[in-house]
mmCIF file of C-alpha atoms in Angstrom:
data_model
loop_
_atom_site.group_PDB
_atom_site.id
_atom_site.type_symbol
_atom_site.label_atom_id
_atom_site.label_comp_id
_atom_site.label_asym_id
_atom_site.label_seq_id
_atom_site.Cartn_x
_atom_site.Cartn_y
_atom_site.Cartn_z
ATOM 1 C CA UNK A 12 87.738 96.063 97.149
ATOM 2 C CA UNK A 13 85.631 93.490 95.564
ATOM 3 C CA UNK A 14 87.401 90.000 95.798
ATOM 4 C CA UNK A 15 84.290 88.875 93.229
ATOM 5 C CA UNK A 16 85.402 91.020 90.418
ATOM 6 C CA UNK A 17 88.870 92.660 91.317
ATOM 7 C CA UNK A 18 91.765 91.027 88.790
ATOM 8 C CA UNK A 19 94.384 92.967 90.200
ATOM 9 C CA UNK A 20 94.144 91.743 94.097
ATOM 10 C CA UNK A 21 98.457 90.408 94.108
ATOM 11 C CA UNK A 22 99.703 94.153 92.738
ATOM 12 C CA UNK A 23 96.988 96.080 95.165
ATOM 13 C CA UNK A 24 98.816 93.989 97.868
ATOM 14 C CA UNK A 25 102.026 94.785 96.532
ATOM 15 C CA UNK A 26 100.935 98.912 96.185
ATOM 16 C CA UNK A 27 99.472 98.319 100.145
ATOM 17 C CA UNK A 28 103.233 97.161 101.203
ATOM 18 C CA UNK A 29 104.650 100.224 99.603
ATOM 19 C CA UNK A 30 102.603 102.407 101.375
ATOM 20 C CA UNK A 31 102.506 100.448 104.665
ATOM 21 C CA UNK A 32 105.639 102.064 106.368
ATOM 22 C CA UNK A 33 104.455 105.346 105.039
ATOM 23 C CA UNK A 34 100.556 105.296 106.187
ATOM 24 C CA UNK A 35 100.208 101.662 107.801
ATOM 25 C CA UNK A 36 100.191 103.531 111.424
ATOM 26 C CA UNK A 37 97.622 105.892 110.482
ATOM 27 C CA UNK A 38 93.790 105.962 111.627
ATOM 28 C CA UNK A 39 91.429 106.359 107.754
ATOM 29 C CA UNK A 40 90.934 109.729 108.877
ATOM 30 C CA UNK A 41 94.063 110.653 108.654
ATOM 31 C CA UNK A 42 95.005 109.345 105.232
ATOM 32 C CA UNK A 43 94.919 112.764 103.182
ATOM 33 C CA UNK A 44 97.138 114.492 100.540
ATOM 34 C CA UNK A 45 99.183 115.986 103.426
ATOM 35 C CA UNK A 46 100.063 112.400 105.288
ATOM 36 C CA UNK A 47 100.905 110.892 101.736
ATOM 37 C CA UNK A 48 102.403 113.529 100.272
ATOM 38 C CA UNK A 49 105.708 112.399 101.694
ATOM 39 C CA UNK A 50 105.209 108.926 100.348
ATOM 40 C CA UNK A 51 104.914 110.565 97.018
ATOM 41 C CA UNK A 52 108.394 112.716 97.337
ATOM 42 C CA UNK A 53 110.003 109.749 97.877
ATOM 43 C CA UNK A 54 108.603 107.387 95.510
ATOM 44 C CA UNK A 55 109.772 110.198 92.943
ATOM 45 C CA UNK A 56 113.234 110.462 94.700
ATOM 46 C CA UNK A 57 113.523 106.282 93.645
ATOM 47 C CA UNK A 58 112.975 107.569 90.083
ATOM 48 C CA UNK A 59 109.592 105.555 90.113
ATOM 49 C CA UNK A 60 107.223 107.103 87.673
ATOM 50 C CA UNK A 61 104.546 109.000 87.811
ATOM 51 C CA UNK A 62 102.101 106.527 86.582
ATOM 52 C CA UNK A 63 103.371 103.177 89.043
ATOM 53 C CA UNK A 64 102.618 105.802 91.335
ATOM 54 C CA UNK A 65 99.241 106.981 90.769
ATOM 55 C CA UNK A 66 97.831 103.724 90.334
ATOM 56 C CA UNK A 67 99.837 103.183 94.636
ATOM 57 C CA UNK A 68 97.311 105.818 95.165
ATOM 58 C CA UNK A 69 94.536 104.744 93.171
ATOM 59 C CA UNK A 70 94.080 101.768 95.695
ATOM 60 C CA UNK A 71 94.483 104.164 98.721
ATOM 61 C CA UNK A 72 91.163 106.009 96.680
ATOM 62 C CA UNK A 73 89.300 103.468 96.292
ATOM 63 C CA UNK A 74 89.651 101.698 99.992
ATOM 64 C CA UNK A 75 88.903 105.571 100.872
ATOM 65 C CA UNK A 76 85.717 106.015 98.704
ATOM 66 C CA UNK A 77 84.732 102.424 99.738
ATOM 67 C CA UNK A 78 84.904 103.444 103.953
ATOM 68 C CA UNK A 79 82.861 106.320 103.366
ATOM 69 C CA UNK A 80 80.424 105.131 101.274
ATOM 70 C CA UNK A 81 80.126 101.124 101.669
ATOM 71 C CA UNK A 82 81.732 99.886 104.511
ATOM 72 C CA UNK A 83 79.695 100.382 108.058
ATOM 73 C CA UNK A 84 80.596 99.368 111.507
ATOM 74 C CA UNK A 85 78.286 97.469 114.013
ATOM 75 C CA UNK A 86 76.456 100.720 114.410
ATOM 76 C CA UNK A 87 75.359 101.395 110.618
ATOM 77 C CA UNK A 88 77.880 103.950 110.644
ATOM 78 C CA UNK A 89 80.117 104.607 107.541
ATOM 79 C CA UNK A 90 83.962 104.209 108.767
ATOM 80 C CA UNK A 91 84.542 107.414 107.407
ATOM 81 C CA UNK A 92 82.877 110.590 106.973
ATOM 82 C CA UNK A 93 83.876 111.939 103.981
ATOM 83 C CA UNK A 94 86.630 110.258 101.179
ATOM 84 C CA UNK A 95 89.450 113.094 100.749
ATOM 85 C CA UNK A 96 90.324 114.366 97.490
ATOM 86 C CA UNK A 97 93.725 112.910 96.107
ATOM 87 C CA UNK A 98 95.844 114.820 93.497
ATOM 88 C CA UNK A 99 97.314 112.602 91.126
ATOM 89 C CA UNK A 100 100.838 113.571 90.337
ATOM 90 C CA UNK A 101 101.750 113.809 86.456
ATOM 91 C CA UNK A 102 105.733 113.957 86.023
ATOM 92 C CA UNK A 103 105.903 114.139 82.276
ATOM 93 C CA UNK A 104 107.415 111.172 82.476
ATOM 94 C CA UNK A 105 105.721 108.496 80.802
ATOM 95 C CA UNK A 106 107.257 106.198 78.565
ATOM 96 C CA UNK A 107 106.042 106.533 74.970
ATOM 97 C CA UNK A 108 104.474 103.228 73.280
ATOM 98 C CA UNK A 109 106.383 101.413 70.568
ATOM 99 C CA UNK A 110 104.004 99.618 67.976
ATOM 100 C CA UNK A 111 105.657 97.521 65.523
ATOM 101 C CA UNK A 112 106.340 97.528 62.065
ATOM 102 C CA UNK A 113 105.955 94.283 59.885
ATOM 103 C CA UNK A 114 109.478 93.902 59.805
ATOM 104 C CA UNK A 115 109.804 94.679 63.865
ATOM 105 C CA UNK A 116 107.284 92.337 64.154
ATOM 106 C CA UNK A 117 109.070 89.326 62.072
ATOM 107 C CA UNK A 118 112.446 89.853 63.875
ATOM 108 C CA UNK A 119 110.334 89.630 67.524
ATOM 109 C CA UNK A 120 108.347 86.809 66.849
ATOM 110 C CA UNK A 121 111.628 84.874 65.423
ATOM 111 C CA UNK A 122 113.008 85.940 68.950
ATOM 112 C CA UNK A 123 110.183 84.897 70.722
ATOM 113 C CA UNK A 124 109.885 81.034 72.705
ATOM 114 C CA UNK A 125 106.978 79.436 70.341
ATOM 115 C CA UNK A 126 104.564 79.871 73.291
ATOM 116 C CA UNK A 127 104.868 83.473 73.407
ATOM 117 C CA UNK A 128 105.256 84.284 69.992
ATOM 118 C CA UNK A 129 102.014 82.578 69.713
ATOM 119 C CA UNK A 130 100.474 84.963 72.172
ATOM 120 C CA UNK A 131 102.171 87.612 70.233
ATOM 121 C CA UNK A 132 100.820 86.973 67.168
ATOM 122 C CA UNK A 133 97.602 86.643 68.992
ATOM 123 C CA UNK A 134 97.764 89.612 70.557
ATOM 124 C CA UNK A 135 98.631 91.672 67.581
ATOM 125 C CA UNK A 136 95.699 90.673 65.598
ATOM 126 C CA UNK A 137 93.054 91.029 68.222
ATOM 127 C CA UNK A 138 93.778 93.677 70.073
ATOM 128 C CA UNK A 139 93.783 91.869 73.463
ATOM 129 C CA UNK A 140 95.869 92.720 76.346
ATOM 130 C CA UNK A 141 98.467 90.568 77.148
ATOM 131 C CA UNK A 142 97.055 89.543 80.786
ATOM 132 C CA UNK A 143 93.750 88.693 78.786
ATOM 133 C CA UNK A 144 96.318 86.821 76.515
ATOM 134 C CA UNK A 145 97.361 84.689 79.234
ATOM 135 C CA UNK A 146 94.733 84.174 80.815
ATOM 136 C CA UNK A 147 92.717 83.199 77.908
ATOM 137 C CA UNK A 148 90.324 80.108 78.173
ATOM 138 C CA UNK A 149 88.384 77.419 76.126
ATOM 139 C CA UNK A 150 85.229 78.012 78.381
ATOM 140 C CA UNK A 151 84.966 81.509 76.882
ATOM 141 C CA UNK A 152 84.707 80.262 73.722
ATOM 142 C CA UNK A 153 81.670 81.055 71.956
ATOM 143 C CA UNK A 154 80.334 79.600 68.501
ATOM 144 C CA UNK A 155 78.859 81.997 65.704
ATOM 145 C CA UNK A 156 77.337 80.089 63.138
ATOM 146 C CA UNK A 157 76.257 83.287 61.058
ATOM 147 C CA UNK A 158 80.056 84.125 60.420
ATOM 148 C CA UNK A 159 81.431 80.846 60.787
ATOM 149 C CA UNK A 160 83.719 81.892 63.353
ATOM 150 C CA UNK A 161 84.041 82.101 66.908
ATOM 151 C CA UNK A 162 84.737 84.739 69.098
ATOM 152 C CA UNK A 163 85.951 84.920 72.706
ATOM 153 C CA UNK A 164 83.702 86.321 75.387
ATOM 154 C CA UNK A 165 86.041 87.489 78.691
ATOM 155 C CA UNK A 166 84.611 87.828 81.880
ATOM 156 C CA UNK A 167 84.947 91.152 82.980
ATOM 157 C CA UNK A 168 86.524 89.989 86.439
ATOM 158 C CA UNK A 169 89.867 90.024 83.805
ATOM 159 C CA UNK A 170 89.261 93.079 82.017
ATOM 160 C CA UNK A 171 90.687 96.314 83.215
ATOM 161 C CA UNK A 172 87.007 98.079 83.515
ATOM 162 C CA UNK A 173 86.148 94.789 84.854
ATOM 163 C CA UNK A 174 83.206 94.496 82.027
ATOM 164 C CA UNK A 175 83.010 91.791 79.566
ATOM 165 C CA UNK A 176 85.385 91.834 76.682
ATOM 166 C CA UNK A 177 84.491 90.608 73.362
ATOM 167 C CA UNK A 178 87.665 89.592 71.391
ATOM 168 C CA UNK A 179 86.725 89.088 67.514
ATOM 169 C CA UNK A 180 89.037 86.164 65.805
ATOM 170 C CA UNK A 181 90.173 87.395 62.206
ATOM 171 C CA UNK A 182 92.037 84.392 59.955
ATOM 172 C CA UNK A 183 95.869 84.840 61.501
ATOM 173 C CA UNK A 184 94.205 84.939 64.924
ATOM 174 C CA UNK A 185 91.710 82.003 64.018
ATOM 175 C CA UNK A 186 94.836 79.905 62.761
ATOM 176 C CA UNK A 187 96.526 80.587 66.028
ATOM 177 C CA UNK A 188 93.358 79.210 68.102
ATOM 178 C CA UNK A 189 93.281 76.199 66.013
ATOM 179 C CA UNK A 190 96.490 75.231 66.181
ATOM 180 C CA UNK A 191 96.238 75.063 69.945
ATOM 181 C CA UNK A 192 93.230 73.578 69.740
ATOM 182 C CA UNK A 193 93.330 70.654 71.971
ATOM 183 C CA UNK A 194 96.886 70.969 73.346
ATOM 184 C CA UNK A 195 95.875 72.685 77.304
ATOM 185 C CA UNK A 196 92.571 71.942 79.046
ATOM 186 C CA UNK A 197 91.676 74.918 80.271
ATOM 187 C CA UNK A 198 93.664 78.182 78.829
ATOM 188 C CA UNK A 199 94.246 78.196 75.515
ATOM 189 C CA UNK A 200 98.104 79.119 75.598
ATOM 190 C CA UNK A 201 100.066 77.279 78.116
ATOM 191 C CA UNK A 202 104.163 76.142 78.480
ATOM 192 C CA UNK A 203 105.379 72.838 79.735
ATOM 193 C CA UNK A 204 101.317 71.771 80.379
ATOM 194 C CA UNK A 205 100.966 74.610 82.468
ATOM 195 C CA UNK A 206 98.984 78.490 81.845
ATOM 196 C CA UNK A 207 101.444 81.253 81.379
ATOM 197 C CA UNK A 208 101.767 83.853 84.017
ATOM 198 C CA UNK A 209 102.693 86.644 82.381
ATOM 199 C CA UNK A 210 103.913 87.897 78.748
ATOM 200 C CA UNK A 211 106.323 90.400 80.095
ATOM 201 C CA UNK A 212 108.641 88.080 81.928
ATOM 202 C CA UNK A 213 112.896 87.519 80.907
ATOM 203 C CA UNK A 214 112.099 85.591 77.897
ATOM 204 C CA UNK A 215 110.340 88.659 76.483
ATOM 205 C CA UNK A 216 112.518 91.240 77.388
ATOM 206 C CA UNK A 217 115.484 88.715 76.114
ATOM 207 C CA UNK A 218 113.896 88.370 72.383
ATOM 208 C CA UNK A 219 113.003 92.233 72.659
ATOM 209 C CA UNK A 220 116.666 93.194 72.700
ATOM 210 C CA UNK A 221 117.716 90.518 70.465
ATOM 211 C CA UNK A 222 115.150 91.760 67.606
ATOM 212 C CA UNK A 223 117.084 95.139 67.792
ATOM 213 C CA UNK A 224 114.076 96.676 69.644
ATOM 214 C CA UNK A 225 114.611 100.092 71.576
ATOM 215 C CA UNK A 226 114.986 100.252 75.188
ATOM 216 C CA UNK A 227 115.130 102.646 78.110
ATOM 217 C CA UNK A 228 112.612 104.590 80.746
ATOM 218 C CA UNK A 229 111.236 106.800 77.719
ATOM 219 C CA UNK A 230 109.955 103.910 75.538
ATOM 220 C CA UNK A 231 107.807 100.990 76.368
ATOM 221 C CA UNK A 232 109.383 97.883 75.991
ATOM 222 C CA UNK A 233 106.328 95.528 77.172
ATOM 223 C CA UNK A 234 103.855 93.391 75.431
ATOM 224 C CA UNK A 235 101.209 96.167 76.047
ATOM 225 C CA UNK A 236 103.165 97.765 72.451
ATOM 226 C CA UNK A 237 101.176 94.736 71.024
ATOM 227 C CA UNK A 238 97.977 96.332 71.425
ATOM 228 C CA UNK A 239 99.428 99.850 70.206
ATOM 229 C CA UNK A 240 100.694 98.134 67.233
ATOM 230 C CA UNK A 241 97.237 96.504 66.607
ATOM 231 C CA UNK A 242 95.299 99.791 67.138
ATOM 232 C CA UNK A 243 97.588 101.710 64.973
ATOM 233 C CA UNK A 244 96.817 99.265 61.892
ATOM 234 C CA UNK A 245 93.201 99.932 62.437
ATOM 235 C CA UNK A 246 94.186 102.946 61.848
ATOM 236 C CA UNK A 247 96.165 102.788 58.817
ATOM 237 C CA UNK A 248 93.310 99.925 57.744
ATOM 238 C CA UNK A 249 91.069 102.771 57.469
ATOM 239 C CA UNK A 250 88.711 101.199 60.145
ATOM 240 C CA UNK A 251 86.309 103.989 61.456
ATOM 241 C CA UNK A 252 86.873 105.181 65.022
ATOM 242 C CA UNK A 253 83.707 103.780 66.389
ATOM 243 C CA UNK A 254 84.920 100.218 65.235
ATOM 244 C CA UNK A 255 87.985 100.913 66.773
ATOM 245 C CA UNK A 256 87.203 101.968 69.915
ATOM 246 C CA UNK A 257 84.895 98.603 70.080
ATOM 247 C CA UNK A 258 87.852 96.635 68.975
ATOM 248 C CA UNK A 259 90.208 98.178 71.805
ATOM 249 C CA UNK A 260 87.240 97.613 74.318
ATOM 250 C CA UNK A 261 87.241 101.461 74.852
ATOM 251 C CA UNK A 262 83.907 102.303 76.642
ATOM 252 C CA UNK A 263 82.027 105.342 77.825
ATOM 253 C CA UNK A 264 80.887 104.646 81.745
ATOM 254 C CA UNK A 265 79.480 101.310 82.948
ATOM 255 C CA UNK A 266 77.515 100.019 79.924
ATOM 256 C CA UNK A 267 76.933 96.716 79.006
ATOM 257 C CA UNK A 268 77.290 96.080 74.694
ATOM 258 C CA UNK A 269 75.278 93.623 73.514
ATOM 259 C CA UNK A 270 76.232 92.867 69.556
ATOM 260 C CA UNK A 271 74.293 90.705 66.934
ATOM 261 C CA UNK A 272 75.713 88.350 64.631
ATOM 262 C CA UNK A 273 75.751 90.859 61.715
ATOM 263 C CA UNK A 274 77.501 93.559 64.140
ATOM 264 C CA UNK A 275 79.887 91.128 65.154
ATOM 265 C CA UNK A 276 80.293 90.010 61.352
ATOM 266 C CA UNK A 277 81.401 94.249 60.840
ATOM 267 C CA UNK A 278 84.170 93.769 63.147
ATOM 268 C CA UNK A 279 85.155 90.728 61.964
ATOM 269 C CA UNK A 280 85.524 92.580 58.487
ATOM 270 C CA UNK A 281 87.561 95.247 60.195
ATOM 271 C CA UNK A 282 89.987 92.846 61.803
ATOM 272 C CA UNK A 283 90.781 90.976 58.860
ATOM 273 C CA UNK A 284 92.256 94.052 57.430
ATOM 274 C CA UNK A 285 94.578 93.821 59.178
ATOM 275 C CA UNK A 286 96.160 90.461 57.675
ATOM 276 C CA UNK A 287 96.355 93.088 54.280
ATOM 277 C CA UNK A 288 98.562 95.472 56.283
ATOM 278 C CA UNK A 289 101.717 95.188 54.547
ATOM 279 C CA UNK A 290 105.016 96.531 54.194
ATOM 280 C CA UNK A 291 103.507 100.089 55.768
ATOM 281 C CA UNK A 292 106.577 102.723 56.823
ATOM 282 C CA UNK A 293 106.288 104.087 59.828
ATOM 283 C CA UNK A 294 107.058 106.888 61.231
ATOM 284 C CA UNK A 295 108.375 107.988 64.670
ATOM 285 C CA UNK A 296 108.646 111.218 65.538
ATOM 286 C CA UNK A 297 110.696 112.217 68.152
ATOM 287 C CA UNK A 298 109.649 114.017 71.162
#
């Protein structure tokens, strides 16, 4: 791993200890689908899904990829000859994402501490994942006179393809900045004079049950369903799946996007459709 550019050192740690008892004996070259497979019986006997355990494995991968095609001893020599191929496993058993309607929405963010229903509201209009959210800062603020606006340029060390993030500020997120303006040095959403950790903590949950919200292991419950609920009013918007896809930071392969003032002025224009969403039904189906 890359301690330059990885965001996500704390829960590879935390996947490592999993595995530890399971593996931690084990010489690299004999960390294969058949010496883990047992691991991945029993993480499935704990009822731990599919996906908390693919992304366990997904560090095992990628400290396997890295030994056989970075990492060399004093000899030059990789540590490992060849990285084995893992099979992912796919339980069916991923919870389904809840975005919000406008009344949802209301009854949350009345639920909400102030300091996260700021990051809510935040989160909602710009599409931003809620560790982005938190970890949010003033130095990443960037000026565009052309549009009169600012915009937020993340490093990609915080973004989950670890490239850098463009977050485009429409007039409810805008108002939100403002109002903070000032109040924390360095992040721009903090409680008690300190950054925020993490979104998804008791408070959340708390307000999430209190706004009448649905629960359970087959619906997510998290502030990720701020993102769904921000991508599915693009939708509804109209906003072209291109524009969408630059919104939600969805990108094809390690490319770097470079945007002008007018291309950043187009998704500004997409973004503030989104304050005209109103009173839209919507509707679940059940699977």
């Amino acid at each position: 791993m890359n301690e330059e550019t990885k965001s996500s050192l704390s829960r590879d740690a935390d996947c490592l200890a999993n595995l530890d008892p399971w593996i931690g004996p084990l010489p690299l070259d004999q960390i294969h689908q058949g010496t883990l497979q047992p691991f991945i019986e029993h993480r499935r006997e704990q009822g731990i899904k599919s996906a908390t355990v693919v992304r366990e494995l997904a560090v095992v991968r990628r400290i396997l990829t890295l030994a056989s095609r970075v990492w060399r001893d004093l000899d030059n020599q990789a540590w490992l000859s060849v990285a084995p191929l893992l099979r992912m496993p796919d339980w069916k058993d991923a919870a389904k994402p809840y975005p919000l309607s406008i009344d949802e929405q209301r009854r949350l963010l009345k639920e909400l501490p102030d300091h996260l229903a700021e990051m809510a509201l935040f989160a909602i209009h710009t599409g931003a994942r809620d560790n982005v959210v938190a970890e949010l800062r003033w130095a990443w603020e960037i000026k565009v006179p052309e549009i009169g606006s600012s915009v937020f340029l993340v490093p990609g060390e915080f973004t989950k393809n670890e490239t850098t993030y463009l977050i485009v500020l429409n007039s409810v997120a805008k108002k939100v900045i403002e109002n903070l303006r000032g109040k924390h040095n360095t992040h721009v959403f903090g409680y008690r004079g300190k950054p925020v950790d993490r979104m998804n903590n008791s408070a959340w949950r708390k307000a999430w049950t209190r706004a009448g919200l649905p629960v359970g292991d087959n619906v997510l419950s998290g502030p990720h369903n701020l993102r769904h609920t921000f991508a599915r009013r693009l939708r509804l918007a109209g906003v072209p799946l291109e524009t969408r896809k630059a919104l939600m930071h969805h990108i094809d392969g390690d490319i770097t996007v470079h945007y002008s003032p007018a291309e950043v002025g187009e998704l500004l224009d997409a973004v503030e459709k989104l304050t005209k969403v109103e009173g839209v039904t919507m509707l679940r189906l059940a699977s």
